[in-house]
Amino acid sequence: MDAAIEQYAPSETLNDTEIVSLSLPYALHASCLHMQVRSGSKTKNLVQFAMRKLFPTDQNAINVEQITWNAFGDGISKAIACAELTKRRSQLNFYEYVQIGYKRIEQIWRPVNSNVE
């Protein structure tokens, strides 16, 4: 079976939608911070950035009142960890709303050699 797979290579990937829409039971605040977590993102950097936005030291900075942690694929567990670390490091009482959705990705494989069907 491996020999058959080696005769094909992925040529293009089609995304159903670039952005997954959130259908939350409440409206998000205008200053909401949307954190996009990927599998290669460093948890420490993400949490530090979010904490600096939540508790700014600069007087001119916009105070963030809500954060959404968004991820897909291998980044989901990292997004959950970031949300839990943010809740633990903050003195505020956070409300957590977890939503799982799906995103359709279609991959098209083409033959490497022209004589393969």
mmCIF file of N, CA and C in Angstrom:
data_model
loop_
_atom_site.group_PDB
_atom_site.id
_atom_site.type_symbol
_atom_site.label_atom_id
_atom_site.label_comp_id
_atom_site.label_asym_id
_atom_site.label_seq_id
_atom_site.Cartn_x
_atom_site.Cartn_y
_atom_site.Cartn_z
ATOM 1 N N MET A 1 0.822 -1.196 0.000
ATOM 2 C CA MET A 1 0.000 0.000 0.000
ATOM 3 C C MET A 1 0.862 1.254 0.000
ATOM 4 N N ASP A 2 2.010 1.208 0.664
ATOM 5 C CA ASP A 2 2.885 2.374 0.709
ATOM 6 C C ASP A 2 3.393 2.756 -0.673
ATOM 7 N N ALA A 3 3.588 1.768 -1.536
ATOM 8 C CA ALA A 3 4.074 2.060 -2.885
ATOM 9 C C ALA A 3 3.036 2.849 -3.673
ATOM 10 N N ALA A 4 1.756 2.572 -3.437
ATOM 11 C CA ALA A 4 0.700 3.301 -4.145
ATOM 12 C C ALA A 4 0.632 4.751 -3.680
ATOM 13 N N ILE A 5 0.837 4.974 -2.404
ATOM 14 C CA ILE A 5 0.786 6.335 -1.863
ATOM 15 C C ILE A 5 1.945 7.169 -2.383
ATOM 16 N N GLU A 6 3.102 6.557 -2.561
ATOM 17 C CA GLU A 6 4.278 7.290 -3.023
ATOM 18 C C GLU A 6 4.134 7.772 -4.466
ATOM 19 N N GLN A 7 3.179 7.239 -5.204
ATOM 20 C CA GLN A 7 2.972 7.655 -6.586
ATOM 21 C C GLN A 7 2.128 8.915 -6.685
ATOM 22 N N TYR A 8 1.629 9.397 -5.564
ATOM 23 C CA TYR A 8 0.806 10.606 -5.532
ATOM 24 C C TYR A 8 1.413 11.626 -4.576
ATOM 25 N N ALA A 9 1.178 12.885 -4.860
ATOM 26 C CA ALA A 9 1.659 13.976 -4.003
ATOM 27 C C ALA A 9 0.545 15.013 -3.867
ATOM 28 N N PRO A 10 0.423 15.640 -2.695
ATOM 29 C CA PRO A 10 -0.616 16.671 -2.544
ATOM 30 C C PRO A 10 -0.297 17.880 -3.411
ATOM 31 N N SER A 11 -1.285 18.322 -4.181
ATOM 32 C CA SER A 11 -1.049 19.449 -5.078
ATOM 33 C C SER A 11 -1.663 20.739 -4.558
ATOM 34 N N GLU A 12 -2.823 20.651 -3.920
ATOM 35 C CA GLU A 12 -3.456 21.861 -3.399
ATOM 36 C C GLU A 12 -4.380 21.499 -2.246
ATOM 37 N N THR A 13 -4.660 22.488 -1.431
ATOM 38 C CA THR A 13 -5.557 22.331 -0.299
ATOM 39 C C THR A 13 -6.634 23.395 -0.397
ATOM 40 N N LEU A 14 -7.873 22.971 -0.314
ATOM 41 C CA LEU A 14 -9.008 23.887 -0.396
ATOM 42 C C LEU A 14 -9.644 24.021 0.981
ATOM 43 N N ASN A 15 -9.715 25.249 1.484
ATOM 44 C CA ASN A 15 -10.367 25.514 2.760
ATOM 45 C C ASN A 15 -11.804 25.921 2.504
ATOM 46 N N ASP A 16 -12.712 25.353 3.287
ATOM 47 C CA ASP A 16 -14.120 25.729 3.180
ATOM 48 C C ASP A 16 -14.291 27.195 3.552
ATOM 49 N N THR A 17 -13.740 27.582 4.687
ATOM 50 C CA THR A 17 -13.745 28.979 5.132
ATOM 51 C C THR A 17 -12.415 29.265 5.798
ATOM 52 N N GLU A 18 -11.929 30.462 5.643
ATOM 53 C CA GLU A 18 -10.671 30.842 6.277
ATOM 54 C C GLU A 18 -10.850 31.047 7.776
ATOM 55 N N ILE A 19 -11.973 31.644 8.162
ATOM 56 C CA ILE A 19 -12.217 31.950 9.568
ATOM 57 C C ILE A 19 -13.439 31.170 10.024
ATOM 58 N N VAL A 20 -13.308 30.500 11.152
ATOM 59 C CA VAL A 20 -14.430 29.781 11.732
ATOM 60 C C VAL A 20 -15.257 30.778 12.530
ATOM 61 N N SER A 21 -16.548 30.849 12.252
ATOM 62 C CA SER A 21 -17.391 31.828 12.936
ATOM 63 C C SER A 21 -17.754 31.331 14.333
ATOM 64 N N LEU A 22 -17.822 32.259 15.254
ATOM 65 C CA LEU A 22 -18.206 31.947 16.625
ATOM 66 C C LEU A 22 -19.674 32.272 16.817
ATOM 67 N N SER A 23 -20.426 31.332 17.323
ATOM 68 C CA SER A 23 -21.828 31.591 17.649
ATOM 69 C C SER A 23 -21.959 31.509 19.165
ATOM 70 N N LEU A 24 -21.639 32.603 19.814
ATOM 71 C CA LEU A 24 -21.658 32.655 21.268
ATOM 72 C C LEU A 24 -23.035 33.076 21.765
ATOM 73 N N PRO A 25 -23.396 32.662 22.976
ATOM 74 C CA PRO A 25 -24.712 33.042 23.512
ATOM 75 C C PRO A 25 -24.755 34.477 24.030
ATOM 76 N N TYR A 26 -23.682 35.219 23.885
ATOM 77 C CA TYR A 26 -23.624 36.607 24.349
ATOM 78 C C TYR A 26 -22.762 37.403 23.380
ATOM 79 N N ALA A 27 -22.863 38.721 23.463
ATOM 80 C CA ALA A 27 -22.081 39.593 22.578
ATOM 81 C C ALA A 27 -20.686 39.803 23.160
ATOM 82 N N LEU A 28 -19.702 39.855 22.286
ATOM 83 C CA LEU A 28 -18.333 40.108 22.728
ATOM 84 C C LEU A 28 -18.117 41.602 22.905
ATOM 85 N N HIS A 29 -17.289 41.948 23.871
ATOM 86 C CA HIS A 29 -16.952 43.345 24.133
ATOM 87 C C HIS A 29 -16.118 43.882 22.969
ATOM 88 N N ALA A 30 -16.170 45.176 22.752
ATOM 89 C CA ALA A 30 -15.429 45.794 21.638
ATOM 90 C C ALA A 30 -13.920 45.617 21.785
ATOM 91 N N SER A 31 -13.438 45.518 23.015
ATOM 92 C CA SER A 31 -11.998 45.376 23.238
ATOM 93 C C SER A 31 -11.570 43.913 23.358
ATOM 94 N N CYS A 32 -12.390 42.983 22.905
ATOM 95 C CA CYS A 32 -12.094 41.556 23.025
ATOM 96 C C CYS A 32 -10.815 41.209 22.254
ATOM 97 N N LEU A 33 -9.952 40.435 22.887
ATOM 98 C CA LEU A 33 -8.696 40.000 22.284
ATOM 99 C C LEU A 33 -8.880 38.577 21.766
ATOM 100 N N HIS A 34 -8.708 38.371 20.462
ATOM 101 C CA HIS A 34 -8.839 37.049 19.856
ATOM 102 C C HIS A 34 -7.439 36.467 19.680
ATOM 103 N N MET A 35 -7.125 35.433 20.428
ATOM 104 C CA MET A 35 -5.818 34.786 20.362
ATOM 105 C C MET A 35 -5.932 33.543 19.483
ATOM 106 N N GLN A 36 -5.164 33.510 18.391
ATOM 107 C CA GLN A 36 -5.140 32.365 17.491
ATOM 108 C C GLN A 36 -3.957 31.484 17.878
ATOM 109 N N VAL A 37 -4.229 30.284 18.353
ATOM 110 C CA VAL A 37 -3.192 29.372 18.829
ATOM 111 C C VAL A 37 -2.944 28.311 17.767
ATOM 112 N N ARG A 38 -1.687 28.121 17.424
ATOM 113 C CA ARG A 38 -1.302 27.084 16.469
ATOM 114 C C ARG A 38 -0.451 26.052 17.195
ATOM 115 N N SER A 39 -0.236 24.920 16.560
ATOM 116 C CA SER A 39 0.490 23.837 17.222
ATOM 117 C C SER A 39 1.935 24.220 17.527
ATOM 118 N N GLY A 40 2.530 25.110 16.747
ATOM 119 C CA GLY A 40 3.914 25.512 16.974
ATOM 120 C C GLY A 40 4.073 26.721 17.873
ATOM 121 N N SER A 41 2.961 27.289 18.334
ATOM 122 C CA SER A 41 3.031 28.480 19.191
ATOM 123 C C SER A 41 3.597 28.119 20.557
ATOM 124 N N LYS A 42 4.331 29.045 21.129
ATOM 125 C CA LYS A 42 4.886 28.848 22.466
ATOM 126 C C LYS A 42 3.865 29.311 23.502
ATOM 127 N N THR A 43 3.502 28.418 24.407
ATOM 128 C CA THR A 43 2.494 28.713 25.422
ATOM 129 C C THR A 43 2.905 29.895 26.278
ATOM 130 N N LYS A 44 4.165 29.940 26.653
ATOM 131 C CA LYS A 44 4.671 31.017 27.507
ATOM 132 C C LYS A 44 4.481 32.379 26.840
ATOM 133 N N ASN A 45 4.822 32.477 25.559
ATOM 134 C CA ASN A 45 4.686 33.750 24.842
ATOM 135 C C ASN A 45 3.229 34.177 24.712
ATOM 136 N N LEU A 46 2.346 33.227 24.436
ATOM 137 C CA LEU A 46 0.926 33.546 24.288
ATOM 138 C C LEU A 46 0.326 34.056 25.594
ATOM 139 N N VAL A 47 0.630 33.371 26.693
ATOM 140 C CA VAL A 47 0.071 33.756 27.993
ATOM 141 C C VAL A 47 0.643 35.097 28.440
ATOM 142 N N GLN A 48 1.931 35.319 28.238
ATOM 143 C CA GLN A 48 2.527 36.606 28.613
ATOM 144 C C GLN A 48 1.901 37.748 27.818
ATOM 145 N N PHE A 49 1.666 37.549 26.532
ATOM 146 C CA PHE A 49 1.039 38.582 25.708
ATOM 147 C C PHE A 49 -0.373 38.878 26.207
ATOM 148 N N ALA A 50 -1.133 37.829 26.495
ATOM 149 C CA ALA A 50 -2.508 38.014 26.975
ATOM 150 C C ALA A 50 -2.531 38.724 28.326
ATOM 151 N N MET A 51 -1.610 38.386 29.215
ATOM 152 C CA MET A 51 -1.570 39.024 30.537
ATOM 153 C C MET A 51 -1.191 40.495 30.415
ATOM 154 N N ARG A 52 -0.285 40.828 29.488
ATOM 155 C CA ARG A 52 0.071 42.241 29.281
ATOM 156 C C ARG A 52 -1.117 43.036 28.749
ATOM 157 N N LYS A 53 -1.958 42.397 27.939
ATOM 158 C CA LYS A 53 -3.149 43.081 27.429
ATOM 159 C C LYS A 53 -4.227 43.204 28.506
ATOM 160 N N LEU A 54 -4.331 42.200 29.367
ATOM 161 C CA LEU A 54 -5.331 42.249 30.442
ATOM 162 C C LEU A 54 -4.981 43.293 31.495
ATOM 163 N N PHE A 55 -3.711 43.364 31.844
ATOM 164 C CA PHE A 55 -3.248 44.281 32.886
ATOM 165 C C PHE A 55 -2.144 45.172 32.334
ATOM 166 N N PRO A 56 -2.494 46.186 31.534
ATOM 167 C CA PRO A 56 -1.464 47.036 30.918
ATOM 168 C C PRO A 56 -0.814 47.958 31.946
ATOM 169 N N THR A 57 0.477 48.185 31.768
ATOM 170 C CA THR A 57 1.202 49.121 32.632
ATOM 171 C C THR A 57 1.195 50.521 32.040
ATOM 172 N N ASP A 58 0.940 50.631 30.753
ATOM 173 C CA ASP A 58 0.895 51.919 30.069
ATOM 174 C C ASP A 58 -0.479 52.562 30.274
ATOM 175 N N GLN A 59 -0.501 53.849 30.564
ATOM 176 C CA GLN A 59 -1.758 54.562 30.798
ATOM 177 C C GLN A 59 -2.588 54.696 29.525
ATOM 178 N N ASN A 60 -1.944 54.731 28.370
ATOM 179 C CA ASN A 60 -2.641 54.938 27.100
ATOM 180 C C ASN A 60 -3.147 53.639 26.472
ATOM 181 N N ALA A 61 -2.808 52.505 27.051
ATOM 182 C CA ALA A 61 -3.193 51.221 26.468
ATOM 183 C C ALA A 61 -4.686 50.959 26.677
ATOM 184 N N ILE A 62 -5.266 50.247 25.735
ATOM 185 C CA ILE A 62 -6.674 49.868 25.837
ATOM 186 C C ILE A 62 -6.779 48.657 26.754
ATOM 187 N N ASN A 63 -7.661 48.737 27.724
ATOM 188 C CA ASN A 63 -7.845 47.636 28.658
ATOM 189 C C ASN A 63 -8.742 46.575 28.027
ATOM 190 N N VAL A 64 -8.242 45.370 27.927
ATOM 191 C CA VAL A 64 -8.983 44.257 27.346
ATOM 192 C C VAL A 64 -9.857 43.641 28.431
ATOM 193 N N GLU A 65 -11.122 43.411 28.107
ATOM 194 C CA GLU A 65 -12.043 42.845 29.084
ATOM 195 C C GLU A 65 -12.389 41.387 28.799
ATOM 196 N N GLN A 66 -12.163 40.939 27.578
ATOM 197 C CA GLN A 66 -12.463 39.558 27.214
ATOM 198 C C GLN A 66 -11.360 39.015 26.319
ATOM 199 N N ILE A 67 -11.133 37.707 26.425
ATOM 200 C CA ILE A 67 -10.161 37.021 25.569
ATOM 201 C C ILE A 67 -10.833 35.777 25.003
ATOM 202 N N THR A 68 -10.650 35.550 23.711
ATOM 203 C CA THR A 68 -11.058 34.274 23.123
ATOM 204 C C THR A 68 -9.794 33.545 22.685
ATOM 205 N N TRP A 69 -9.720 32.270 23.007
ATOM 206 C CA TRP A 69 -8.603 31.426 22.595
ATOM 207 C C TRP A 69 -9.129 30.524 21.489
ATOM 208 N N ASN A 70 -8.625 30.695 20.277
ATOM 209 C CA ASN A 70 -9.102 29.961 19.105
ATOM 210 C C ASN A 70 -7.995 29.056 18.586
ATOM 211 N N ALA A 71 -8.354 27.824 18.232
ATOM 212 C CA ALA A 71 -7.362 26.878 17.723
ATOM 213 C C ALA A 71 -8.063 25.819 16.889
ATOM 214 N N PHE A 72 -7.268 25.083 16.124
ATOM 215 C CA PHE A 72 -7.774 23.922 15.408
ATOM 216 C C PHE A 72 -6.660 22.899 15.309
ATOM 217 N N GLY A 73 -7.036 21.648 15.126
ATOM 218 C CA GLY A 73 -6.060 20.574 14.975
ATOM 219 C C GLY A 73 -5.253 20.344 16.235
ATOM 220 N N ASP A 74 -3.940 20.280 16.060
ATOM 221 C CA ASP A 74 -3.047 19.995 17.179
ATOM 222 C C ASP A 74 -2.930 21.153 18.161
ATOM 223 N N GLY A 75 -3.425 22.325 17.818
ATOM 224 C CA GLY A 75 -3.330 23.480 18.707
ATOM 225 C C GLY A 75 -4.436 23.564 19.744
ATOM 226 N N ILE A 76 -5.432 22.669 19.681
ATOM 227 C CA ILE A 76 -6.567 22.752 20.601
ATOM 228 C C ILE A 76 -6.129 22.549 22.046
ATOM 229 N N SER A 77 -5.321 21.538 22.301
ATOM 230 C CA SER A 77 -4.885 21.294 23.681
ATOM 231 C C SER A 77 -4.018 22.441 24.194
ATOM 232 N N LYS A 78 -3.263 23.068 23.311
ATOM 233 C CA LYS A 78 -2.437 24.206 23.710
ATOM 234 C C LYS A 78 -3.302 25.422 24.027
ATOM 235 N N ALA A 79 -4.388 25.621 23.289
ATOM 236 C CA ALA A 79 -5.307 26.728 23.565
ATOM 237 C C ALA A 79 -5.985 26.539 24.916
ATOM 238 N N ILE A 80 -6.357 25.311 25.237
ATOM 239 C CA ILE A 80 -6.963 25.028 26.541
ATOM 240 C C ILE A 80 -5.962 25.306 27.651
ATOM 241 N N ALA A 81 -4.715 24.898 27.449
ATOM 242 C CA ALA A 81 -3.680 25.152 28.457
ATOM 243 C C ALA A 81 -3.460 26.646 28.649
ATOM 244 N N CYS A 82 -3.460 27.412 27.564
ATOM 245 C CA CYS A 82 -3.284 28.866 27.665
ATOM 246 C C CYS A 82 -4.429 29.504 28.440
ATOM 247 N N ALA A 83 -5.650 29.062 28.182
ATOM 248 C CA ALA A 83 -6.805 29.607 28.898
ATOM 249 C C ALA A 83 -6.724 29.286 30.387
ATOM 250 N N GLU A 84 -6.330 28.073 30.717
ATOM 251 C CA GLU A 84 -6.222 27.684 32.129
ATOM 252 C C GLU A 84 -5.099 28.447 32.827
ATOM 253 N N LEU A 85 -3.972 28.637 32.151
ATOM 254 C CA LEU A 85 -2.871 29.398 32.751
ATOM 255 C C LEU A 85 -3.255 30.858 32.956
ATOM 256 N N THR A 86 -3.988 31.427 32.012
ATOM 257 C CA THR A 86 -4.434 32.815 32.149
ATOM 258 C C THR A 86 -5.379 32.953 33.333
ATOM 259 N N LYS A 87 -6.280 31.997 33.495
ATOM 260 C CA LYS A 87 -7.209 32.038 34.631
ATOM 261 C C LYS A 87 -6.460 31.896 35.953
ATOM 262 N N ARG A 88 -5.460 31.041 35.980
ATOM 263 C CA ARG A 88 -4.717 30.795 37.216
ATOM 264 C C ARG A 88 -3.857 31.997 37.606
ATOM 265 N N ARG A 89 -3.244 32.654 36.630
ATOM 266 C CA ARG A 89 -2.346 33.779 36.923
ATOM 267 C C ARG A 89 -3.081 35.076 37.219
ATOM 268 N N SER A 90 -4.340 35.146 36.871
ATOM 269 C CA SER A 90 -5.101 36.372 37.068
ATOM 270 C C SER A 90 -5.839 36.329 38.400
ATOM 271 N N GLN A 91 -6.062 37.498 38.971
ATOM 272 C CA GLN A 91 -6.827 37.603 40.207
ATOM 273 C C GLN A 91 -8.316 37.794 39.913
ATOM 274 N N LEU A 92 -8.665 37.968 38.655
ATOM 275 C CA LEU A 92 -10.051 38.181 38.265
ATOM 276 C C LEU A 92 -10.798 36.854 38.180
ATOM 277 N N ASN A 93 -12.105 36.930 38.309
ATOM 278 C CA ASN A 93 -12.937 35.747 38.117
ATOM 279 C C ASN A 93 -13.353 35.682 36.655
ATOM 280 N N PHE A 94 -12.887 34.667 35.966
ATOM 281 C CA PHE A 94 -13.208 34.502 34.558
ATOM 282 C C PHE A 94 -14.355 33.519 34.400
ATOM 283 N N TYR A 95 -15.166 33.753 33.389
ATOM 284 C CA TYR A 95 -16.201 32.811 33.008
ATOM 285 C C TYR A 95 -15.726 32.113 31.754
ATOM 286 N N GLU A 96 -15.877 30.810 31.744
ATOM 287 C CA GLU A 96 -15.364 30.027 30.631
ATOM 288 C C GLU A 96 -16.523 29.471 29.811
ATOM 289 N N TYR A 97 -16.435 29.658 28.514
ATOM 290 C CA TYR A 97 -17.408 29.092 27.584
ATOM 291 C C TYR A 97 -16.622 28.328 26.531
ATOM 292 N N VAL A 98 -16.830 27.030 26.451
ATOM 293 C CA VAL A 98 -16.095 26.185 25.518
ATOM 294 C C VAL A 98 -17.018 25.818 24.362
ATOM 295 N N GLN A 99 -16.513 26.003 23.151
ATOM 296 C CA GLN A 99 -17.288 25.666 21.963
ATOM 297 C C GLN A 99 -16.385 24.920 20.994
ATOM 298 N N ILE A 100 -16.873 23.814 20.501
ATOM 299 C CA ILE A 100 -16.125 23.035 19.521
ATOM 300 C C ILE A 100 -16.879 23.084 18.202
ATOM 301 N N GLY A 101 -16.171 23.398 17.151
ATOM 302 C CA GLY A 101 -16.760 23.443 15.820
ATOM 303 C C GLY A 101 -15.911 22.627 14.864
ATOM 304 N N TYR A 102 -16.188 22.770 13.614
ATOM 305 C CA TYR A 102 -15.391 22.062 12.625
ATOM 306 C C TYR A 102 -15.111 22.973 11.443
ATOM 307 N N LYS A 103 -14.071 22.628 10.734
ATOM 308 C CA LYS A 103 -13.657 23.369 9.553
ATOM 309 C C LYS A 103 -13.311 22.336 8.487
ATOM 310 N N ARG A 104 -13.915 22.457 7.328
ATOM 311 C CA ARG A 104 -13.694 21.483 6.272
ATOM 312 C C ARG A 104 -12.475 21.878 5.449
ATOM 313 N N ILE A 105 -11.548 20.931 5.313
ATOM 314 C CA ILE A 105 -10.352 21.119 4.494
ATOM 315 C C ILE A 105 -10.281 19.954 3.513
ATOM 316 N N GLU A 106 -10.199 20.270 2.230
ATOM 317 C CA GLU A 106 -10.130 19.244 1.197
ATOM 318 C C GLU A 106 -8.751 19.286 0.553
ATOM 319 N N GLN A 107 -8.092 18.119 0.530
ATOM 320 C CA GLN A 107 -6.759 18.029 -0.042
ATOM 321 C C GLN A 107 -6.842 17.263 -1.359
ATOM 322 N N ILE A 108 -6.257 17.808 -2.412
ATOM 323 C CA ILE A 108 -6.274 17.171 -3.731
ATOM 324 C C ILE A 108 -4.888 16.596 -4.006
ATOM 325 N N TRP A 109 -4.856 15.295 -4.303
ATOM 326 C CA TRP A 109 -3.608 14.596 -4.587
ATOM 327 C C TRP A 109 -3.533 14.298 -6.080
ATOM 328 N N ARG A 110 -2.414 14.590 -6.675
ATOM 329 C CA ARG A 110 -2.190 14.356 -8.105
ATOM 330 C C ARG A 110 -1.080 13.303 -8.262
ATOM 331 N N PRO A 111 -1.132 12.532 -9.356
ATOM 332 C CA PRO A 111 -0.077 11.545 -9.595
ATOM 333 C C PRO A 111 1.271 12.219 -9.877
ATOM 334 N N VAL A 112 2.320 11.625 -9.350
ATOM 335 C CA VAL A 112 3.669 12.149 -9.573
ATOM 336 C C VAL A 112 4.093 11.884 -11.018
ATOM 337 N N ASN A 113 3.826 10.686 -11.511
ATOM 338 C CA ASN A 113 4.143 10.325 -12.901
ATOM 339 C C ASN A 113 2.891 10.463 -13.749
ATOM 340 N N SER A 114 3.048 10.828 -14.990
ATOM 341 C CA SER A 114 1.894 11.021 -15.874
ATOM 342 C C SER A 114 1.251 9.701 -16.298
ATOM 343 N N ASN A 115 1.953 8.567 -16.167
ATOM 344 C CA ASN A 115 1.402 7.280 -16.596
ATOM 345 C C ASN A 115 0.567 6.600 -15.504
ATOM 346 N N VAL A 116 0.447 7.202 -14.342
ATOM 347 C CA VAL A 116 -0.364 6.642 -13.257
ATOM 348 C C VAL A 116 -1.784 7.162 -13.397
ATOM 349 N N GLU A 117 -2.772 6.282 -13.210
ATOM 350 C CA GLU A 117 -4.177 6.698 -13.339
ATOM 351 C C GLU A 117 -4.667 7.398 -12.109
#
